PDB file of C-alpha atoms in Angstrom:
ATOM      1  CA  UNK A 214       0.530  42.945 -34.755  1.00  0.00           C
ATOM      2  CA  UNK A 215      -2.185  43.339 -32.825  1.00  0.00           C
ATOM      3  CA  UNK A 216      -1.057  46.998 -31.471  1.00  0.00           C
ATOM      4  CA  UNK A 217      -3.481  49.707 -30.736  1.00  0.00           C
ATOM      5  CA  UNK A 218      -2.428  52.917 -32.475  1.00  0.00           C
ATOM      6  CA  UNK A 219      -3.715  56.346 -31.445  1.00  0.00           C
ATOM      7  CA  UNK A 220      -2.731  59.391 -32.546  1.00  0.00           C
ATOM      8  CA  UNK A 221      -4.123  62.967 -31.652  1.00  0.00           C
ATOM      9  CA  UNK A 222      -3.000  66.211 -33.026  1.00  0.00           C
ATOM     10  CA  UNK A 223      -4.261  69.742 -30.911  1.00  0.00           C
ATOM     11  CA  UNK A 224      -2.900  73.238 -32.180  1.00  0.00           C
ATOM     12  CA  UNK A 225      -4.102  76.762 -32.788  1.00  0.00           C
ATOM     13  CA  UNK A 226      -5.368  78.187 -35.932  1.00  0.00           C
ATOM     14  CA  UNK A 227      -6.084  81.698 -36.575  1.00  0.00           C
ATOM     15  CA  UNK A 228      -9.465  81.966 -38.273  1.00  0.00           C
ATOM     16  CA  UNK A 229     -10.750  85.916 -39.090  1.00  0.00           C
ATOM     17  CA  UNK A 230      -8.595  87.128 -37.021  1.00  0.00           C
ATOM     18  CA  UNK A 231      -9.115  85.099 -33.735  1.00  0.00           C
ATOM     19  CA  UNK A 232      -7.441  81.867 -32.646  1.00  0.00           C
ATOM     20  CA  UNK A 233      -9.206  78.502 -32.346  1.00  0.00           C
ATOM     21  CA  UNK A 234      -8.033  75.552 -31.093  1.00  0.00           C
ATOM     22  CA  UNK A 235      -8.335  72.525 -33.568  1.00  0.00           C
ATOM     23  CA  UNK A 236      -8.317  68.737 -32.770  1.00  0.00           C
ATOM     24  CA  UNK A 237      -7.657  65.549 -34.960  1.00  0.00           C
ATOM     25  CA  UNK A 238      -7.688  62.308 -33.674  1.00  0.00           C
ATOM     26  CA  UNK A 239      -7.011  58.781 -35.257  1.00  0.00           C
ATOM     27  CA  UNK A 240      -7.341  55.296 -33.291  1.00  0.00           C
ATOM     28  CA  UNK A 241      -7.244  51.936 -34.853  1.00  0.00           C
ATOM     29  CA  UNK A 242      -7.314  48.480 -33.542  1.00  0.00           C
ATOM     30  CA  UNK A 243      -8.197  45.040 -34.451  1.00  0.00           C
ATOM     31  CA  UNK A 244     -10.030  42.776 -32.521  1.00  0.00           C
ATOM     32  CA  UNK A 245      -9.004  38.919 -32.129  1.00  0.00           C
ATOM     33  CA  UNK A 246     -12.734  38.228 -32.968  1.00  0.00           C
ATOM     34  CA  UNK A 247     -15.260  38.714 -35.271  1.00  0.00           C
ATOM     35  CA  UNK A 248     -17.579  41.986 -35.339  1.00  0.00           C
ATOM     36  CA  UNK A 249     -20.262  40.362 -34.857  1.00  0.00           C
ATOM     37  CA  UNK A 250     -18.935  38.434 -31.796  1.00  0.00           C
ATOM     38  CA  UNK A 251     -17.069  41.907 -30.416  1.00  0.00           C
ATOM     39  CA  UNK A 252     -20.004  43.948 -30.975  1.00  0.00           C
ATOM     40  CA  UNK A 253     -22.408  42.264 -28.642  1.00  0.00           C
ATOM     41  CA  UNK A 254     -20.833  43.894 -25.684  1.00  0.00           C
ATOM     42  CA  UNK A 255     -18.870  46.848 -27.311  1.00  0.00           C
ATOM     43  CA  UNK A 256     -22.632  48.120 -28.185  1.00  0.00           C
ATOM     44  CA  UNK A 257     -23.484  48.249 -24.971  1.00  0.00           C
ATOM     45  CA  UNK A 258     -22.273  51.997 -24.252  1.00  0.00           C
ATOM     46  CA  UNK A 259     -24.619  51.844 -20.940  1.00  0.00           C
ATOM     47  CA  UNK A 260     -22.152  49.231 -19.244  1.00  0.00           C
ATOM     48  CA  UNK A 261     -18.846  50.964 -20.340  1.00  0.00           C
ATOM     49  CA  UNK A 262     -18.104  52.393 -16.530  1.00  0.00           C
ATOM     50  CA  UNK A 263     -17.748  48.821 -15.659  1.00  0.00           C
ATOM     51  CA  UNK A 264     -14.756  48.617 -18.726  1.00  0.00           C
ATOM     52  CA  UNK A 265     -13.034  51.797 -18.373  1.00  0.00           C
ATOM     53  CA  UNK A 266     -11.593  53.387 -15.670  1.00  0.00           C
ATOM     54  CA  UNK A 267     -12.321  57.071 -16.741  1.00  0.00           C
ATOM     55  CA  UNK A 268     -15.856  56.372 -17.019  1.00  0.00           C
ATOM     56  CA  UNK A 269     -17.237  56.846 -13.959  1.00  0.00           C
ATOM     57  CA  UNK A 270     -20.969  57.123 -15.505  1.00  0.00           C
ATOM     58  CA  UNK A 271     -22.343  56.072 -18.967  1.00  0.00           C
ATOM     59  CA  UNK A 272     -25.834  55.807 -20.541  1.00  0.00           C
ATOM     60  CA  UNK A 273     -27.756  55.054 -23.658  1.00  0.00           C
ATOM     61  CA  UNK A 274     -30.844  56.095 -24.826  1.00  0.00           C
ATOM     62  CA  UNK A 275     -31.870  54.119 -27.712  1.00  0.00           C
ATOM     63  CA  UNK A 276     -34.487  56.633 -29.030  1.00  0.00           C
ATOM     64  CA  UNK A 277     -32.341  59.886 -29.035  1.00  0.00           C
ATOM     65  CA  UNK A 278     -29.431  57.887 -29.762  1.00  0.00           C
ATOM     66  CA  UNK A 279     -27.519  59.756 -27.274  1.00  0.00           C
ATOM     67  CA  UNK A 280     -24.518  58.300 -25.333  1.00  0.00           C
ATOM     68  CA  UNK A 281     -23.415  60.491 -21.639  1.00  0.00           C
ATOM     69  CA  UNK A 282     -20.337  59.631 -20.186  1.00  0.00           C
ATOM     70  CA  UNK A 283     -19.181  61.266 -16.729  1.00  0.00           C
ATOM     71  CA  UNK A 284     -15.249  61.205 -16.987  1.00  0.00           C
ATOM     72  CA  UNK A 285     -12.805  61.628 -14.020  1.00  0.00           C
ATOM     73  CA  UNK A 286      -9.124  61.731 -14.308  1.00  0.00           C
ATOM     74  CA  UNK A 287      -6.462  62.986 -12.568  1.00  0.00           C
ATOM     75  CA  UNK A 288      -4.728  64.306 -15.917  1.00  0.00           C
ATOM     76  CA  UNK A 289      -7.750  66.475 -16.793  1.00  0.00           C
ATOM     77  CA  UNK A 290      -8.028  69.851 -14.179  1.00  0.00           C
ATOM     78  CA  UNK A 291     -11.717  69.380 -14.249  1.00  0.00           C
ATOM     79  CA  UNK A 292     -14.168  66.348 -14.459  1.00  0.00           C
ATOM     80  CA  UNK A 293     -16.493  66.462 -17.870  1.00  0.00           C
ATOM     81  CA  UNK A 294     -19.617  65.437 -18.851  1.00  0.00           C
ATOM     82  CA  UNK A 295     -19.968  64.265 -22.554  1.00  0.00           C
ATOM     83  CA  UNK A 296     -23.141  64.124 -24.094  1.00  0.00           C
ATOM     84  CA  UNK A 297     -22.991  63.188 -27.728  1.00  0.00           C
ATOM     85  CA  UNK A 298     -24.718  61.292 -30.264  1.00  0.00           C
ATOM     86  CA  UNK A 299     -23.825  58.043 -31.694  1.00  0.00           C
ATOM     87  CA  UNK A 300     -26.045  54.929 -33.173  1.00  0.00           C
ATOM     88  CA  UNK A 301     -25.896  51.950 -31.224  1.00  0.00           C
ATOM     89  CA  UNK A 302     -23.207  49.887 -33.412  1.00  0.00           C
ATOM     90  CA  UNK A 303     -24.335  46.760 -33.986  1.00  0.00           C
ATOM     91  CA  UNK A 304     -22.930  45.720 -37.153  1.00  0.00           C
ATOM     92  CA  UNK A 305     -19.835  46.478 -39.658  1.00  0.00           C
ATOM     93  CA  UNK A 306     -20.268  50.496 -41.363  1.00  0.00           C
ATOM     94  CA  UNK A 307     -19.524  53.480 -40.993  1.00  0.00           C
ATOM     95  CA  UNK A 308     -21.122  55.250 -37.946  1.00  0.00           C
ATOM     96  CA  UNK A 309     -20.904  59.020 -37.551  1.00  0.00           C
ATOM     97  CA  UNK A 310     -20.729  60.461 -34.377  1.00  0.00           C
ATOM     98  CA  UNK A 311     -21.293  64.542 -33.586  1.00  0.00           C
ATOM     99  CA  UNK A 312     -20.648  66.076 -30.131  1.00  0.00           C
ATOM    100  CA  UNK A 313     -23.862  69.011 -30.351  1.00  0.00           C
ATOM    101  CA  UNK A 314     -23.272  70.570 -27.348  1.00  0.00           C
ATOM    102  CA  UNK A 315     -21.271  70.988 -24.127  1.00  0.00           C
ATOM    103  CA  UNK A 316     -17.338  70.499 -23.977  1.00  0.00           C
ATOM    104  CA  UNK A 317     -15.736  70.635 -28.052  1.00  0.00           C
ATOM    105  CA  UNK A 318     -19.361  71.133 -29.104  1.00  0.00           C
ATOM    106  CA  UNK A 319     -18.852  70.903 -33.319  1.00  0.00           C
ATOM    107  CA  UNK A 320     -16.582  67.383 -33.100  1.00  0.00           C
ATOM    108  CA  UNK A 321     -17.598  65.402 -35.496  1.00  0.00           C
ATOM    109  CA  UNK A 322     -15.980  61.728 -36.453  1.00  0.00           C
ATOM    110  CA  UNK A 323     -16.840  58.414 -37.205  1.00  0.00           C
ATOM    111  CA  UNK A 324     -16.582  54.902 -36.099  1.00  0.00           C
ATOM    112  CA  UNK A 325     -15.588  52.539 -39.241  1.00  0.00           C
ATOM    113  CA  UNK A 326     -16.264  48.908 -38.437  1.00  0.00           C
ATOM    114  CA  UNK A 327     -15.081  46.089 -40.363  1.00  0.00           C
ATOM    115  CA  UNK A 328     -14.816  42.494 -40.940  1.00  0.00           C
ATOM    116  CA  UNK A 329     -11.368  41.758 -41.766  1.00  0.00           C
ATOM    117  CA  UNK A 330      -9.528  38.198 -41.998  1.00  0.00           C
ATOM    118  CA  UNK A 331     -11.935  36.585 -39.340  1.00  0.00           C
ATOM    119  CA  UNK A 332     -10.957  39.771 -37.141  1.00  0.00           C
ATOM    120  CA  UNK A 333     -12.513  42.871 -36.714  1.00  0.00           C
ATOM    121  CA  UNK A 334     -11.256  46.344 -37.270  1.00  0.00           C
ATOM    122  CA  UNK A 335     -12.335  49.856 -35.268  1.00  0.00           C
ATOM    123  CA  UNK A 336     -11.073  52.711 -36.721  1.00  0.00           C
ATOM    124  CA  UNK A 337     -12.063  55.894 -34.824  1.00  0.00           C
ATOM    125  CA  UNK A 338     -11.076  59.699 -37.004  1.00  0.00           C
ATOM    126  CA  UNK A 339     -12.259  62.901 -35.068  1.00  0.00           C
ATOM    127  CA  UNK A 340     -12.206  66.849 -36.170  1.00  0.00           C
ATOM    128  CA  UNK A 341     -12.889  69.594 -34.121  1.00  0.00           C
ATOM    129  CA  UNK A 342     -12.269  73.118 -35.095  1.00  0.00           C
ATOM    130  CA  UNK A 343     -13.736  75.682 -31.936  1.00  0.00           C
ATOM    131  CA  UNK A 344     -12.795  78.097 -29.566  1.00  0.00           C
ATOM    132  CA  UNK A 345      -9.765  77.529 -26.764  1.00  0.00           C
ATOM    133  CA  UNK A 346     -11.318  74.981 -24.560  1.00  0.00           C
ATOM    134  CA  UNK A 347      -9.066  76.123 -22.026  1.00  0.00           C
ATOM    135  CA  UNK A 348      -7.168  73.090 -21.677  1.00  0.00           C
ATOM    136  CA  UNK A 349      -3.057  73.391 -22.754  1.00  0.00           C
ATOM    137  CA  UNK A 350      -2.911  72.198 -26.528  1.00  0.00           C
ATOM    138  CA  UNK A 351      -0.357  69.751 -25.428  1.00  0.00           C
ATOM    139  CA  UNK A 352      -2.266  68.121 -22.199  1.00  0.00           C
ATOM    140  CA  UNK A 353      -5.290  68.194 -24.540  1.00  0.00           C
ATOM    141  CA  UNK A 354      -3.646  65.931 -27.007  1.00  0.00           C
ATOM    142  CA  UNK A 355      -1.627  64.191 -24.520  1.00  0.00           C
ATOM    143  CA  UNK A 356      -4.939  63.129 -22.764  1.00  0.00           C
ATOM    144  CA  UNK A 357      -6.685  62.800 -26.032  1.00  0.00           C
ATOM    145  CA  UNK A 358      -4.419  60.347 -27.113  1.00  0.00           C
ATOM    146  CA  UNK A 359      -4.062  58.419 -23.886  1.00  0.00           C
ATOM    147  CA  UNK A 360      -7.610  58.146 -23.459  1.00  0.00           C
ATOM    148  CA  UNK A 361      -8.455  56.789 -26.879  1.00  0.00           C
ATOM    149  CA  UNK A 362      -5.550  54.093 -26.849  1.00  0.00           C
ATOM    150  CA  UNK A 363      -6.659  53.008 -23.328  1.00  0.00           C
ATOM    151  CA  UNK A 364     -10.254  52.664 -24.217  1.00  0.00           C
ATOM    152  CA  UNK A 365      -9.272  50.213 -27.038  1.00  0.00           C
ATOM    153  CA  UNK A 366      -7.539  48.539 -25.674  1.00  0.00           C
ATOM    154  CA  UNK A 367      -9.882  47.638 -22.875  1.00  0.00           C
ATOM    155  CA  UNK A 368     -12.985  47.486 -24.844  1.00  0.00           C
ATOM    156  CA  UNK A 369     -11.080  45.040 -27.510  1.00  0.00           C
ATOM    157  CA  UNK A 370      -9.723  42.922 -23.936  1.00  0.00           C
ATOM    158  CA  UNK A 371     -13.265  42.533 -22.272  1.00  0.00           C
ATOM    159  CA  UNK A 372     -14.762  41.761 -25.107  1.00  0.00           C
ATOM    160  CA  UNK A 373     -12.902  38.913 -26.006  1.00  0.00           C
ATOM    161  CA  UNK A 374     -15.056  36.448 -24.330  1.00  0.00           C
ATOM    162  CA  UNK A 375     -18.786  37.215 -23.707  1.00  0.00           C
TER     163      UNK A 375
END
């Protein structure tokens, strides 16, 4: 119905005696368009401060493969920098993606893209298993979830035309 569904799950888990904090995240949507048509600007993660609001800064570089994003919110106590790396998508698969270092260092997930009925359909899964973060478990998910359904649905509205 062409609803964006996010989902994100924080809580603490007591590994060898200490607590970590763990994170799961799901976010689906399907675009009006075909991949290949959607992906020619949704690839683009070095113009995605120009599509969402959080994203103050973003860059590629095509021969680390490494995407940084400067976010800024208001529902976040501090400002972040996320450097992570992620293949340029430019057609349907399965794209893993792997936070290495900085803020939830260890996240792993993947991007699945696919053709589906003329459409295509982003499906974002995330795990992270670390130490606190020091961010409330429930303004964690909270923002995890907001963010993830807001940057869908943006990136699946401005790419709609090219």
């Amino acid at each position: 119905n062409n609803e964006i569904i996010a989902v994100a799950k924080v809580f603490d888990k007591k590994i060898n005696n200490s607590v970590s904090q763990t994170l799961s995240i799901y976010g689906s949507g399907l675009h009006p368009r075909s991949c290949q048509f959607a992906l020619r600007k949704l690839s683009l993660y070095e113009n995605y401060h120009k599509y969402v609001g959080i994203i103050k800064q973003s860059q590629y570089d095509d021969t680390t493969g490494r995407v940084k994003f400067f976010i800024k919110s208001s529902l976040l106590p501090f400002s972040m920098r996320m450097n992570f790396k992620l293949p340029r998508i430019t057609k349907t698969g399965i794209y893993p993606f792997t936070f290495d270092k900085g803020f939830l260092k260890d996240l792993k997930g993947h991007i699945h893209v696919f053709d589906q009925d003329k459409k295509c359909l982003f499906i974002l899964t995330t795990d992270f298993v670390g130490p606190d973060t020091g961010i409330n478990n429930i303004i964690l998910e909270f923002f995890s979830q907001a963010v993830v359904k807001l940057a869908l649905e943006n990136l699946i509205r401005i790419s709609k035309t090219y």
